[in-house]
PDB file of C-alpha atoms and ligand atoms in Angstrom:
ATOM      1  CA  MET A1303    -103.881 -15.532 211.861  1.00  0.00           C
ATOM      2  CA  PRO A1304    -101.612 -15.666 208.806  1.00  0.00           C
ATOM      3  CA  GLU A1305     -99.565 -18.684 209.927  1.00  0.00           C
ATOM      4  CA  LEU A1306    -102.687 -20.813 210.502  1.00  0.00           C
ATOM      5  CA  ALA A1307    -104.162 -19.617 207.189  1.00  0.00           C
ATOM      6  CA  SER A1308    -101.101 -20.737 205.238  1.00  0.00           C
ATOM      7  CA  ARG A1309    -100.997 -24.115 207.020  1.00  0.00           C
ATOM      8  CA  ASP A1310    -104.657 -24.616 206.123  1.00  0.00           C
ATOM      9  CA  HIS A1311    -103.838 -23.784 202.515  1.00  0.00           C
ATOM     10  CA  GLN A1312    -101.158 -26.504 202.522  1.00  0.00           C
ATOM     11  CA  LYS A1313    -103.560 -29.005 204.049  1.00  0.00           C
ATOM     12  CA  ASN A1314    -106.436 -28.241 201.691  1.00  0.00           C
ATOM     13  CA  ILE A1315    -104.901 -27.461 198.330  1.00  0.00           C
ATOM     14  CA  LEU A1316    -104.619 -31.059 197.055  1.00  0.00           C
ATOM     15  CA  PRO A1317    -108.081 -32.262 198.159  1.00  0.00           C
ATOM     16  CA  VAL A1318    -109.661 -29.048 196.809  1.00  0.00           C
ATOM     17  CA  ILE A1319    -108.059 -29.472 193.399  1.00  0.00           C
ATOM     18  CA  ASP A1320    -109.011 -33.169 193.293  1.00  0.00           C
ATOM     19  CA  LEU A1321    -112.603 -32.285 194.135  1.00  0.00           C
ATOM     20  CA  ALA A1322    -112.738 -29.443 191.590  1.00  0.00           C
ATOM     21  CA  LEU A1323    -111.525 -31.775 188.815  1.00  0.00           C
ATOM     22  CA  LYS A1324    -114.070 -34.420 189.830  1.00  0.00           C
ATOM     23  CA  LYS A1325    -116.939 -31.932 189.909  1.00  0.00           C
ATOM     24  CA  ALA A1326    -115.940 -30.541 186.499  1.00  0.00           C
ATOM     25  CA  ASP A1327    -115.590 -34.098 185.183  1.00  0.00           C
ATOM     26  CA  LEU A1328    -112.056 -33.310 183.962  1.00  0.00           C
ATOM     27  CA  GLU A1329    -108.631 -34.825 184.310  1.00  0.00           C
ATOM     28  CA  LEU A1330    -105.426 -32.870 184.702  1.00  0.00           C
ATOM     29  CA  HIS A1331    -104.363 -33.509 181.092  1.00  0.00           C
ATOM     30  CA  HIS A1332    -107.506 -31.668 179.898  1.00  0.00           C
ATOM     31  CA  VAL A1333    -106.367 -28.413 181.529  1.00  0.00           C
ATOM     32  CA  ASN A1334    -104.914 -25.800 179.100  1.00  0.00           C
ATOM     33  CA  ALA A1335    -103.444 -23.336 181.578  1.00  0.00           C
ATOM     34  CA  ILE A1336    -103.227 -22.616 185.312  1.00  0.00           C
ATOM     35  CA  ALA A1337    -104.528 -19.283 186.619  1.00  0.00           C
ATOM     36  CA  VAL A1338    -103.313 -18.329 190.087  1.00  0.00           C
ATOM     37  CA  THR A1339    -103.680 -15.384 192.471  1.00  0.00           C
ATOM     38  CA  LEU A1340    -100.480 -13.328 192.691  1.00  0.00           C
ATOM     39  CA  GLY A1341    -101.999 -10.878 195.209  1.00  0.00           C
ATOM     40  CA  PRO A1342    -103.164  -8.916 197.080  1.00  0.00           C
ATOM     41  CA  GLY A1343    -103.448 -11.192 200.101  1.00  0.00           C
ATOM     42  CA  LEU A1344    -101.562 -12.869 202.917  1.00  0.00           C
ATOM     43  CA  SER A1345     -98.012 -13.683 201.873  1.00  0.00           C
ATOM     44  CA  GLY A1346     -97.913 -17.229 203.281  1.00  0.00           C
ATOM     45  CA  SER A1347    -101.208 -18.238 201.683  1.00  0.00           C
ATOM     46  CA  LEU A1348    -100.283 -16.689 198.326  1.00  0.00           C
ATOM     47  CA  LEU A1349     -96.968 -18.555 198.430  1.00  0.00           C
ATOM     48  CA  VAL A1350     -98.671 -21.934 198.898  1.00  0.00           C
ATOM     49  CA  GLY A1351    -101.052 -21.356 195.968  1.00  0.00           C
ATOM     50  CA  LEU A1352     -98.384 -19.889 193.705  1.00  0.00           C
ATOM     51  CA  SER A1353     -95.819 -22.645 194.388  1.00  0.00           C
ATOM     52  CA  PHE A1354     -98.432 -25.301 193.747  1.00  0.00           C
ATOM     53  CA  ALA A1355     -99.617 -23.620 190.528  1.00  0.00           C
ATOM     54  CA  LYS A1356     -96.045 -23.245 189.244  1.00  0.00           C
ATOM     55  CA  SER A1357     -95.302 -26.926 189.890  1.00  0.00           C
ATOM     56  CA  LEU A1358     -98.483 -27.973 188.137  1.00  0.00           C
ATOM     57  CA  ALA A1359     -97.792 -25.754 185.114  1.00  0.00           C
ATOM     58  CA  LEU A1360     -94.221 -27.062 184.897  1.00  0.00           C
ATOM     59  CA  ALA A1361     -95.228 -30.710 185.224  1.00  0.00           C
ATOM     60  CA  LEU A1362     -98.063 -30.444 182.682  1.00  0.00           C
ATOM     61  CA  HIS A1363     -96.076 -28.229 180.230  1.00  0.00           C
ATOM     62  CA  ILE A1364     -98.869 -25.644 180.206  1.00  0.00           C
ATOM     63  CA  PRO A1365     -98.758 -21.856 180.698  1.00  0.00           C
ATOM     64  CA  LEU A1366     -99.134 -20.063 184.026  1.00  0.00           C
ATOM     65  CA  ILE A1367    -101.379 -16.980 184.273  1.00  0.00           C
ATOM     66  CA  GLU A1368    -101.109 -14.540 187.179  1.00  0.00           C
ATOM     67  CA  VAL A1369    -104.325 -12.962 188.440  1.00  0.00           C
ATOM     68  CA  ASN A1370    -105.006  -9.892 190.586  1.00  0.00           C
ATOM     69  CA  HIS A1371    -107.476 -10.920 193.299  1.00  0.00           C
ATOM     70  CA  MET A1372    -109.431  -7.612 193.216  1.00  0.00           C
ATOM     71  CA  GLN A1373    -109.732  -7.659 189.413  1.00  0.00           C
ATOM     72  CA  ALA A1374    -111.004 -11.227 189.709  1.00  0.00           C
ATOM     73  CA  HIS A1375    -113.747 -10.204 192.184  1.00  0.00           C
ATOM     74  CA  ILE A1376    -114.985  -7.727 189.547  1.00  0.00           C
ATOM     75  CA  LEU A1377    -114.620 -10.111 186.596  1.00  0.00           C
ATOM     76  CA  ALA A1378    -116.834 -12.630 188.428  1.00  0.00           C
ATOM     77  CA  HIS A1379    -119.649 -10.650 186.764  1.00  0.00           C
ATOM     78  CA  PHE A1380    -118.636 -12.227 183.445  1.00  0.00           C
ATOM     79  CA  ILE A1381    -119.080 -15.829 184.569  1.00  0.00           C
ATOM     80  CA  LYS A1382    -121.729 -17.342 182.330  1.00  0.00           C
ATOM     81  CA  GLU A1383    -123.993 -19.908 183.908  1.00  0.00           C
ATOM     82  CA  ASN A1384    -125.837 -22.633 182.117  1.00  0.00           C
ATOM     83  CA  ASN A1385    -129.364 -23.399 183.305  1.00  0.00           C
ATOM     84  CA  VAL A1386    -129.988 -19.963 184.836  1.00  0.00           C
ATOM     85  CA  ASN A1387    -133.427 -19.849 186.367  1.00  0.00           C
ATOM     86  CA  GLU A1388    -135.081 -16.874 184.647  1.00  0.00           C
ATOM     87  CA  SER A1389    -137.580 -16.412 187.461  1.00  0.00           C
ATOM     88  CA  ASN A1390    -134.609 -15.649 189.683  1.00  0.00           C
ATOM     89  CA  ASP A1391    -133.870 -11.950 190.305  1.00  0.00           C
ATOM     90  CA  ILE A1392    -130.289 -12.426 189.276  1.00  0.00           C
ATOM     91  CA  LYS A1393    -130.220 -13.028 185.534  1.00  0.00           C
ATOM     92  CA  ASN A1394    -127.194 -13.919 183.498  1.00  0.00           C
ATOM     93  CA  LYS A1395    -126.504 -10.314 182.423  1.00  0.00           C
ATOM     94  CA  ILE A1396    -123.089  -8.736 182.120  1.00  0.00           C
ATOM     95  CA  PRO A1397    -122.102  -5.071 182.529  1.00  0.00           C
ATOM     96  CA  HIS A1398    -121.205  -2.885 179.518  1.00  0.00           C
ATOM     97  CA  PHE A1399    -117.957  -0.898 179.515  1.00  0.00           C
ATOM     98  CA  PRO A1400    -117.250   1.442 181.127  1.00  0.00           C
ATOM     99  CA  PHE A1401    -118.884   0.411 184.373  1.00  0.00           C
ATOM    100  CA  LEU A1402    -118.271   1.203 188.048  1.00  0.00           C
ATOM    101  CA  CYS A1403    -117.741  -1.473 190.657  1.00  0.00           C
ATOM    102  CA  LEU A1404    -117.932  -1.024 194.417  1.00  0.00           C
ATOM    103  CA  THR A1405    -115.548  -3.761 195.555  1.00  0.00           C
ATOM    104  CA  VAL A1406    -116.082  -4.517 199.211  1.00  0.00           C
ATOM    105  CA  SER A1407    -114.192  -7.280 200.995  1.00  0.00           C
ATOM    106  CA  GLY A1408    -112.288  -8.175 204.141  1.00  0.00           C
ATOM    107  CA  GLY A1409    -109.204  -6.272 202.982  1.00  0.00           C
ATOM    108  CA  HIS A1410    -110.509  -3.666 200.528  1.00  0.00           C
ATOM    109  CA  THR A1411    -113.118  -0.991 199.909  1.00  0.00           C
ATOM    110  CA  GLN A1412    -112.761   0.446 196.428  1.00  0.00           C
ATOM    111  CA  ILE A1413    -114.728   2.191 193.710  1.00  0.00           C
ATOM    112  CA  VAL A1414    -113.192   1.110 190.407  1.00  0.00           C
ATOM    113  CA  LYS A1415    -113.897   2.220 186.832  1.00  0.00           C
ATOM    114  CA  ILE A1416    -113.595  -0.697 184.423  1.00  0.00           C
ATOM    115  CA  SER A1417    -113.117   0.283 180.765  1.00  0.00           C
ATOM    116  CA  SER A1418    -112.299  -3.194 179.413  1.00  0.00           C
ATOM    117  CA  VAL A1419    -111.406  -6.597 180.866  1.00  0.00           C
ATOM    118  CA  ASN A1420    -107.870  -5.345 181.399  1.00  0.00           C
ATOM    119  CA  GLN A1421    -108.353  -1.640 182.178  1.00  0.00           C
ATOM    120  CA  PHE A1422    -109.075  -0.874 185.829  1.00  0.00           C
ATOM    121  CA  GLU A1423    -108.909   2.622 187.328  1.00  0.00           C
ATOM    122  CA  LEU A1424    -109.114   3.132 191.097  1.00  0.00           C
ATOM    123  CA  LEU A1425    -111.403   6.135 191.726  1.00  0.00           C
ATOM    124  CA  ALA A1426    -111.835   5.893 195.520  1.00  0.00           C
ATOM    125  CA  GLU A1427    -110.727   3.630 198.359  1.00  0.00           C
ATOM    126  CA  THR A1428    -110.579   3.387 202.134  1.00  0.00           C
ATOM    127  CA  GLU A1429    -107.874   5.331 203.911  1.00  0.00           C
ATOM    128  CA  ASP A1430    -107.783   2.947 206.878  1.00  0.00           C
ATOM    129  CA  ASP A1431    -109.857  -0.183 207.655  1.00  0.00           C
ATOM    130  CA  ALA A1432    -111.773  -2.091 205.007  1.00  0.00           C
ATOM    131  CA  ILE A1433    -115.552  -2.395 205.214  1.00  0.00           C
ATOM    132  CA  GLY A1434    -115.270  -6.147 205.915  1.00  0.00           C
ATOM    133  CA  GLU A1435    -113.030  -5.361 208.883  1.00  0.00           C
ATOM    134  CA  ALA A1436    -115.605  -2.821 210.121  1.00  0.00           C
ATOM    135  CA  PHE A1437    -118.162  -5.653 210.120  1.00  0.00           C
ATOM    136  CA  ASP A1438    -115.814  -8.284 211.573  1.00  0.00           C
ATOM    137  CA  LYS A1439    -114.386  -6.098 214.358  1.00  0.00           C
ATOM    138  CA  ALA A1440    -117.846  -4.944 215.477  1.00  0.00           C
ATOM    139  CA  ALA A1441    -118.987  -8.568 215.493  1.00  0.00           C
ATOM    140  CA  LYS A1442    -116.010  -9.466 217.674  1.00  0.00           C
ATOM    141  CA  ILE A1443    -116.936  -6.713 220.158  1.00  0.00           C
ATOM    142  CA  LEU A1444    -120.434  -8.236 220.276  1.00  0.00           C
ATOM    143  CA  GLY A1445    -118.950 -11.691 220.929  1.00  0.00           C
ATOM    144  CA  LEU A1446    -120.026 -13.094 217.537  1.00  0.00           C
ATOM    145  CA  PRO A1447    -117.893 -15.639 215.598  1.00  0.00           C
ATOM    146  CA  TYR A1448    -115.466 -14.797 212.754  1.00  0.00           C
ATOM    147  CA  PRO A1449    -116.130 -13.737 210.050  1.00  0.00           C
ATOM    148  CA  GLY A1450    -118.829 -11.639 211.669  1.00  0.00           C
ATOM    149  CA  GLY A1451    -120.334  -9.911 208.596  1.00  0.00           C
ATOM    150  CA  PRO A1452    -122.895 -12.666 207.914  1.00  0.00           C
ATOM    151  CA  PHE A1453    -123.929 -12.715 211.619  1.00  0.00           C
ATOM    152  CA  ILE A1454    -124.451  -8.949 211.765  1.00  0.00           C
ATOM    153  CA  ASN A1455    -126.483  -9.285 208.565  1.00  0.00           C
ATOM    154  CA  LYS A1456    -128.614 -12.046 210.106  1.00  0.00           C
ATOM    155  CA  PHE A1457    -129.441 -10.176 213.348  1.00  0.00           C
ATOM    156  CA  ALA A1458    -129.940  -6.892 211.448  1.00  0.00           C
ATOM    157  CA  LEU A1459    -132.895  -8.431 209.596  1.00  0.00           C
ATOM    158  CA  LEU A1460    -134.862  -8.380 212.887  1.00  0.00           C
ATOM    159  CA  GLY A1461    -133.777  -4.972 214.237  1.00  0.00           C
ATOM    160  CA  ASN A1462    -134.534  -1.257 214.010  1.00  0.00           C
ATOM    161  CA  PRO A1463    -131.962   0.456 211.726  1.00  0.00           C
ATOM    162  CA  LYS A1464    -132.607   3.845 213.367  1.00  0.00           C
ATOM    163  CA  ALA A1465    -132.086   2.783 217.003  1.00  0.00           C
ATOM    164  CA  PHE A1466    -128.445   3.972 217.256  1.00  0.00           C
ATOM    165  CA  LYS A1467    -126.453   6.667 215.403  1.00  0.00           C
ATOM    166  CA  PHE A1468    -122.853   6.592 214.148  1.00  0.00           C
ATOM    167  CA  PRO A1469    -120.628   9.300 212.598  1.00  0.00           C
ATOM    168  CA  THR A1470    -120.074   9.678 208.831  1.00  0.00           C
ATOM    169  CA  PRO A1471    -116.584  11.000 208.017  1.00  0.00           C
ATOM    170  CA  GLN A1472    -116.381  13.330 205.009  1.00  0.00           C
ATOM    171  CA  LEU A1473    -113.104  12.816 203.159  1.00  0.00           C
ATOM    172  CA  LYS A1474    -111.734  14.322 199.982  1.00  0.00           C
ATOM    173  CA  ASN A1475    -111.795  12.375 196.692  1.00  0.00           C
ATOM    174  CA  ASN A1476    -114.838  10.309 197.760  1.00  0.00           C
ATOM    175  CA  ASN A1477    -112.508   8.109 199.825  1.00  0.00           C
ATOM    176  CA  TYR A1478    -113.782   6.151 202.815  1.00  0.00           C
ATOM    177  CA  SER A1479    -112.684   5.880 206.451  1.00  0.00           C
ATOM    178  CA  PHE A1480    -114.063   3.294 208.854  1.00  0.00           C
ATOM    179  CA  SER A1481    -111.770   3.683 211.867  1.00  0.00           C
ATOM    180  CA  GLY A1482    -113.890   6.451 213.489  1.00  0.00           C
ATOM    181  CA  VAL A1483    -117.110   4.473 213.058  1.00  0.00           C
ATOM    182  CA  LYS A1484    -115.450   1.446 214.605  1.00  0.00           C
ATOM    183  CA  THR A1485    -114.240   3.472 217.598  1.00  0.00           C
ATOM    184  CA  SER A1486    -117.663   5.031 218.133  1.00  0.00           C
ATOM    185  CA  PHE A1487    -119.173   1.524 218.004  1.00  0.00           C
ATOM    186  CA  LEU A1488    -116.678   0.313 220.616  1.00  0.00           C
ATOM    187  CA  TYR A1489    -117.533   3.205 222.974  1.00  0.00           C
ATOM    188  CA  LEU A1490    -121.287   2.814 222.476  1.00  0.00           C
ATOM    189  CA  ILE A1491    -121.036  -0.818 223.557  1.00  0.00           C
ATOM    190  CA  LYS A1492    -118.535  -0.204 226.351  1.00  0.00           C
ATOM    191  CA  ASN A1493    -120.461   2.694 227.930  1.00  0.00           C
ATOM    192  CA  SER A1494    -123.819   0.982 227.560  1.00  0.00           C
ATOM    193  CA  VAL A1495    -122.563  -2.311 229.037  1.00  0.00           C
ATOM    194  CA  ASP A1496    -121.179  -0.335 232.017  1.00  0.00           C
ATOM    195  CA  GLU A1497    -124.737   0.840 232.703  1.00  0.00           C
ATOM    196  CA  ASN A1498    -126.527  -2.377 231.767  1.00  0.00           C
ATOM    197  CA  PRO A1499    -124.510  -5.631 231.676  1.00  0.00           C
ATOM    198  CA  ASN A1500    -127.213  -7.189 229.457  1.00  0.00           C
ATOM    199  CA  PHE A1501    -127.110  -4.318 226.940  1.00  0.00           C
ATOM    200  CA  ILE A1502    -125.792  -6.501 224.082  1.00  0.00           C
ATOM    201  CA  SER A1503    -128.255  -9.360 224.493  1.00  0.00           C
ATOM    202  CA  ASP A1504    -131.163  -6.942 225.122  1.00  0.00           C
ATOM    203  CA  ASN A1505    -130.409  -4.928 221.964  1.00  0.00           C
ATOM    204  CA  LEU A1506    -128.473  -7.237 219.617  1.00  0.00           C
ATOM    205  CA  ASN A1507    -130.869  -6.948 216.656  1.00  0.00           C
ATOM    206  CA  ASP A1508    -131.130  -3.138 216.920  1.00  0.00           C
ATOM    207  CA  ILE A1509    -127.358  -2.704 217.322  1.00  0.00           C
ATOM    208  CA  CYS A1510    -126.664  -4.844 214.244  1.00  0.00           C
ATOM    209  CA  ALA A1511    -129.426  -3.205 212.180  1.00  0.00           C
ATOM    210  CA  SER A1512    -128.279   0.356 213.024  1.00  0.00           C
ATOM    211  CA  TYR A1513    -124.588  -0.330 212.459  1.00  0.00           C
ATOM    212  CA  GLN A1514    -125.158  -2.184 209.188  1.00  0.00           C
ATOM    213  CA  HIS A1515    -127.594   0.480 207.959  1.00  0.00           C
ATOM    214  CA  HIS A1516    -125.027   3.165 208.688  1.00  0.00           C
ATOM    215  CA  LEU A1517    -122.212   1.328 206.855  1.00  0.00           C
ATOM    216  CA  ILE A1518    -124.305   0.500 203.788  1.00  0.00           C
ATOM    217  CA  ASN A1519    -125.618   4.085 203.507  1.00  0.00           C
ATOM    218  CA  TYR A1520    -122.078   5.399 203.700  1.00  0.00           C
ATOM    219  CA  LEU A1521    -120.862   2.979 200.982  1.00  0.00           C
ATOM    220  CA  LEU A1522    -123.706   3.916 198.652  1.00  0.00           C
ATOM    221  CA  LYS A1523    -123.479   7.666 199.332  1.00  0.00           C
ATOM    222  CA  ASN A1524    -119.954   7.897 197.857  1.00  0.00           C
ATOM    223  CA  LEU A1525    -120.805   5.475 195.061  1.00  0.00           C
ATOM    224  CA  THR A1526    -123.713   7.736 194.040  1.00  0.00           C
ATOM    225  CA  ILE A1527    -121.401  10.781 193.974  1.00  0.00           C
ATOM    226  CA  VAL A1528    -118.838   8.935 191.815  1.00  0.00           C
ATOM    227  CA  SER A1529    -121.585   7.796 189.443  1.00  0.00           C
ATOM    228  CA  LYS A1530    -122.728  11.421 189.046  1.00  0.00           C
ATOM    229  CA  GLU A1531    -119.173  12.714 188.575  1.00  0.00           C
ATOM    230  CA  THR A1532    -118.290  10.111 185.941  1.00  0.00           C
ATOM    231  CA  ASN A1533    -121.769   9.966 184.418  1.00  0.00           C
ATOM    232  CA  ILE A1534    -121.574   6.161 184.478  1.00  0.00           C
ATOM    233  CA  LYS A1535    -124.844   4.372 185.171  1.00  0.00           C
ATOM    234  CA  GLN A1536    -123.666   0.771 184.833  1.00  0.00           C
ATOM    235  CA  ILE A1537    -123.091  -0.048 188.493  1.00  0.00           C
ATOM    236  CA  ALA A1538    -121.807  -3.319 189.968  1.00  0.00           C
ATOM    237  CA  ILE A1539    -120.837  -4.575 193.409  1.00  0.00           C
ATOM    238  CA  ALA A1540    -118.325  -7.332 194.177  1.00  0.00           C
ATOM    239  CA  GLY A1541    -116.400  -8.966 197.037  1.00  0.00           C
ATOM    240  CA  GLY A1542    -117.448 -10.711 200.237  1.00  0.00           C
ATOM    241  CA  VAL A1543    -119.537  -7.826 201.610  1.00  0.00           C
ATOM    242  CA  SER A1544    -121.614  -7.765 198.405  1.00  0.00           C
ATOM    243  CA  ALA A1545    -123.323 -10.831 199.926  1.00  0.00           C
ATOM    244  CA  ASN A1546    -124.920  -8.418 202.421  1.00  0.00           C
ATOM    245  CA  SER A1547    -128.687  -8.407 201.934  1.00  0.00           C
ATOM    246  CA  GLU A1548    -129.156  -4.722 202.779  1.00  0.00           C
ATOM    247  CA  LEU A1549    -126.447  -3.670 200.320  1.00  0.00           C
ATOM    248  CA  ARG A1550    -128.058  -5.803 197.604  1.00  0.00           C
ATOM    249  CA  GLU A1551    -131.541  -4.403 198.269  1.00  0.00           C
ATOM    250  CA  GLN A1552    -130.454  -0.779 198.644  1.00  0.00           C
ATOM    251  CA  LEU A1553    -128.378  -0.928 195.453  1.00  0.00           C
ATOM    252  CA  ALA A1554    -131.353  -2.270 193.522  1.00  0.00           C
ATOM    253  CA  SER A1555    -133.653   0.486 194.809  1.00  0.00           C
ATOM    254  CA  LEU A1556    -131.033   3.233 194.273  1.00  0.00           C
ATOM    255  CA  GLY A1557    -130.656   1.869 190.748  1.00  0.00           C
ATOM    256  CA  LYS A1558    -134.344   2.423 190.072  1.00  0.00           C
ATOM    257  CA  GLN A1559    -134.153   5.918 191.534  1.00  0.00           C
ATOM    258  CA  HIS A1560    -131.101   6.984 189.469  1.00  0.00           C
ATOM    259  CA  ASN A1561    -131.824   4.989 186.344  1.00  0.00           C
ATOM    260  CA  TRP A1562    -128.776   2.755 186.830  1.00  0.00           C
ATOM    261  CA  GLU A1563    -128.392  -0.711 185.447  1.00  0.00           C
ATOM    262  CA  THR A1564    -127.189  -2.657 188.489  1.00  0.00           C
ATOM    263  CA  PHE A1565    -125.167  -5.870 188.660  1.00  0.00           C
ATOM    264  CA  ILE A1566    -125.302  -7.940 191.816  1.00  0.00           C
ATOM    265  CA  PRO A1567    -123.227 -11.142 191.857  1.00  0.00           C
ATOM    266  CA  LYS A1568    -124.716 -14.512 192.646  1.00  0.00           C
ATOM    267  CA  MET A1569    -124.067 -15.379 196.280  1.00  0.00           C
ATOM    268  CA  GLU A1570    -121.417 -18.000 195.482  1.00  0.00           C
ATOM    269  CA  TYR A1571    -119.332 -15.445 193.539  1.00  0.00           C
ATOM    270  CA  CYS A1572    -119.348 -12.780 196.299  1.00  0.00           C
ATOM    271  CA  THR A1573    -116.953 -14.255 198.849  1.00  0.00           C
ATOM    272  CA  ASP A1574    -113.605 -15.616 197.679  1.00  0.00           C
ATOM    273  CA  ASN A1575    -113.954 -18.365 195.098  1.00  0.00           C
ATOM    274  CA  ALA A1576    -111.846 -20.082 192.446  1.00  0.00           C
ATOM    275  CA  ALA A1577    -114.317 -19.484 189.597  1.00  0.00           C
ATOM    276  CA  MET A1578    -113.545 -15.752 189.614  1.00  0.00           C
ATOM    277  CA  ILE A1579    -109.798 -16.498 189.344  1.00  0.00           C
ATOM    278  CA  ALA A1580    -110.503 -18.814 186.405  1.00  0.00           C
ATOM    279  CA  MET A1581    -112.629 -16.106 184.745  1.00  0.00           C
ATOM    280  CA  ALA A1582    -109.883 -13.483 185.067  1.00  0.00           C
ATOM    281  CA  GLY A1583    -107.353 -16.084 183.849  1.00  0.00           C
ATOM    282  CA  TYR A1584    -109.522 -16.923 180.847  1.00  0.00           C
ATOM    283  CA  PHE A1585    -109.464 -13.306 179.573  1.00  0.00           C
ATOM    284  CA  LYS A1586    -105.663 -13.293 179.820  1.00  0.00           C
ATOM    285  CA  PHE A1587    -105.485 -16.727 178.170  1.00  0.00           C
ATOM    286  CA  LEU A1588    -107.350 -15.328 175.129  1.00  0.00           C
ATOM    287  CA  GLU A1589    -104.650 -12.615 174.845  1.00  0.00           C
ATOM    288  CA  ASN A1590    -101.748 -15.044 175.459  1.00  0.00           C
ATOM    289  CA  GLN A1591    -100.854 -13.090 178.603  1.00  0.00           C
ATOM    290  CA  PHE A1592     -98.820 -15.756 180.356  1.00  0.00           C
ATOM    291  CA  CYS A1593     -96.224 -15.232 183.080  1.00  0.00           C
ATOM    292  CA  GLU A1594     -92.807 -16.664 183.855  1.00  0.00           C
ATOM    293  CA  LEU A1595     -92.293 -19.332 186.501  1.00  0.00           C
ATOM    294  CA  ASP A1596     -90.106 -17.000 188.581  1.00  0.00           C
ATOM    295  CA  VAL A1597     -92.945 -14.633 189.563  1.00  0.00           C
ATOM    296  CA  ILE A1598     -93.254 -13.957 193.284  1.00  0.00           C
ATOM    297  CA  PRO A1599     -96.393 -13.229 195.373  1.00  0.00           C
ATOM    298  CA  LEU A1600     -97.417  -9.557 195.604  1.00  0.00           C
ATOM    299  CA  PRO A1601     -99.239  -9.189 198.968  1.00  0.00           C
ATOM    300  CA  ARG A1602     -99.990  -5.520 198.172  1.00  0.00           C
ATOM    301  CA  TYR A1603    -100.723  -5.919 194.462  1.00  0.00           C
ATOM    302  CA  GLY A1604    -102.637  -2.790 193.355  1.00  0.00           C
ATOM    303  CA  ILE A1605    -105.598  -3.068 191.009  1.00  0.00           C
TER     304      ILE A1605
HETATM  305  O1  KG4 B 280    -113.962 -11.192 199.518  1.00  0.00           O
HETATM  306  P1  KG4 B 280    -113.889 -11.962 200.785  1.00  0.00           P
HETATM  307  O2  KG4 B 280    -114.471 -13.340 200.809  1.00  0.00           O
HETATM  308  O3  KG4 B 280    -112.416 -12.108 201.272  1.00  0.00           O
HETATM  309  C1  KG4 B 280    -111.460 -11.109 201.076  1.00  0.00           C
HETATM  310  O4  KG4 B 280    -110.923 -11.011 199.957  1.00  0.00           O
HETATM  311  O5  KG4 B 280    -111.290 -10.333 202.053  1.00  0.00           O
HETATM  312  O6  KG4 B 280    -114.585 -11.048 201.920  1.00  0.00           O
HETATM  313  C2  KG4 B 280    -114.694 -11.466 203.258  1.00  0.00           C
HETATM  314  C3  KG4 B 280    -115.459 -10.409 204.040  1.00  0.00           C
HETATM  315  C4  KG4 B 280    -115.466 -10.663 205.537  1.00  0.00           C
HETATM  316  O7  KG4 B 280    -115.086  -9.457 206.192  1.00  0.00           O
HETATM  317  C5  KG4 B 280    -116.916 -11.026 205.844  1.00  0.00           C
HETATM  318  O8  KG4 B 280    -117.351 -10.637 207.146  1.00  0.00           O
HETATM  319  C6  KG4 B 280    -117.636 -10.234 204.791  1.00  0.00           C
HETATM  320  O9  KG4 B 280    -116.843 -10.396 203.628  1.00  0.00           O
HETATM  321  N1  KG4 B 280    -119.007 -10.732 204.539  1.00  0.00           N
HETATM  322  C7  KG4 B 280    -120.121 -10.023 204.839  1.00  0.00           C
HETATM  323  C8  KG4 B 280    -121.232 -10.842 204.497  1.00  0.00           C
HETATM  324  N2  KG4 B 280    -120.738 -12.029 203.990  1.00  0.00           N
HETATM  325  C9  KG4 B 280    -119.376 -11.931 204.030  1.00  0.00           C
HETATM  326  N3  KG4 B 280    -120.278  -8.800 205.366  1.00  0.00           N
HETATM  327  C10 KG4 B 280    -121.529  -8.351 205.555  1.00  0.00           C
HETATM  328  N4  KG4 B 280    -122.643  -9.070 205.265  1.00  0.00           N
HETATM  329  C11 KG4 B 280    -122.536 -10.313 204.731  1.00  0.00           C
HETATM  330  N5  KG4 B 280    -123.636 -11.020 204.445  1.00  0.00           N
HETATM  331 ZN1   ZN B 281    -111.632 -11.512 198.206  1.00  0.00          ZN
END
């Protein structure tokens, strides 16, 4: 609900910035530049963030840096952490150029080739719904809360991934399509509930496991083809859906099979976060890539 989202942005932007400064132990006069999302995204929400960022830059006499949200998801891989626990699976390693990134979020499903911090080439994308929508809409049909991806993930852990089958569309150019899968999911549930009103509660874990397994296989199938075609073996994932445990595990095991070096973001950098915007802004800051104060939001900003 775009209107509610933008009102929430207005309500939260000041407390969030106050809290961020406190946590970073900084004051506003320590800040050298303001990085802000120009798009893609919901117009009303982008407008709140952009207007606030412009005012701050103007008041503090510091430069404004515009950031592409999808580039920022990918550049989250370059965030360096202090005190990384080496026993953790996720080490502080960064991809070498060129690398491929499967960027999977609520609004996008893309395979991108990254040749430097400012060279992004879109190699494949969805032709209809995004993968996050495929998760969220299925969750809604099951009566789960929004966003439903994490709930499907949770129930899938306890289910049989082979209990139900879904179709895999074959498109040209390694593009994706999720609308057919979504429709077949809807009909599976509808027809089964007609026969057994308790179908969802009786089979929730198996439904979630099968649907998730299908979606993750489909994502990784095209990614594997693109890796072969480009001969790139540095493979990353990014975006909200990269928090999915099956995607993370399957990517790691595919990596071993195909001799890839894989890059899986820390959980807090998967779903939308400000650190990734700061990271993307930092690379532009180093190149003095500032923008004017008359920039406008770009809800459909391409990568
Ligand atoms: O990147 P993001 O935070 O926001 C956008 O830019 O869209 O992605 C949000 C999406 C939602 O569709 C949400 O259901 C999905 O990421 N998501 C997940 C998981 N965690 C978040 N999907 C599947 N499994 C998860 N664990
Ligand atoms: Zn996002």
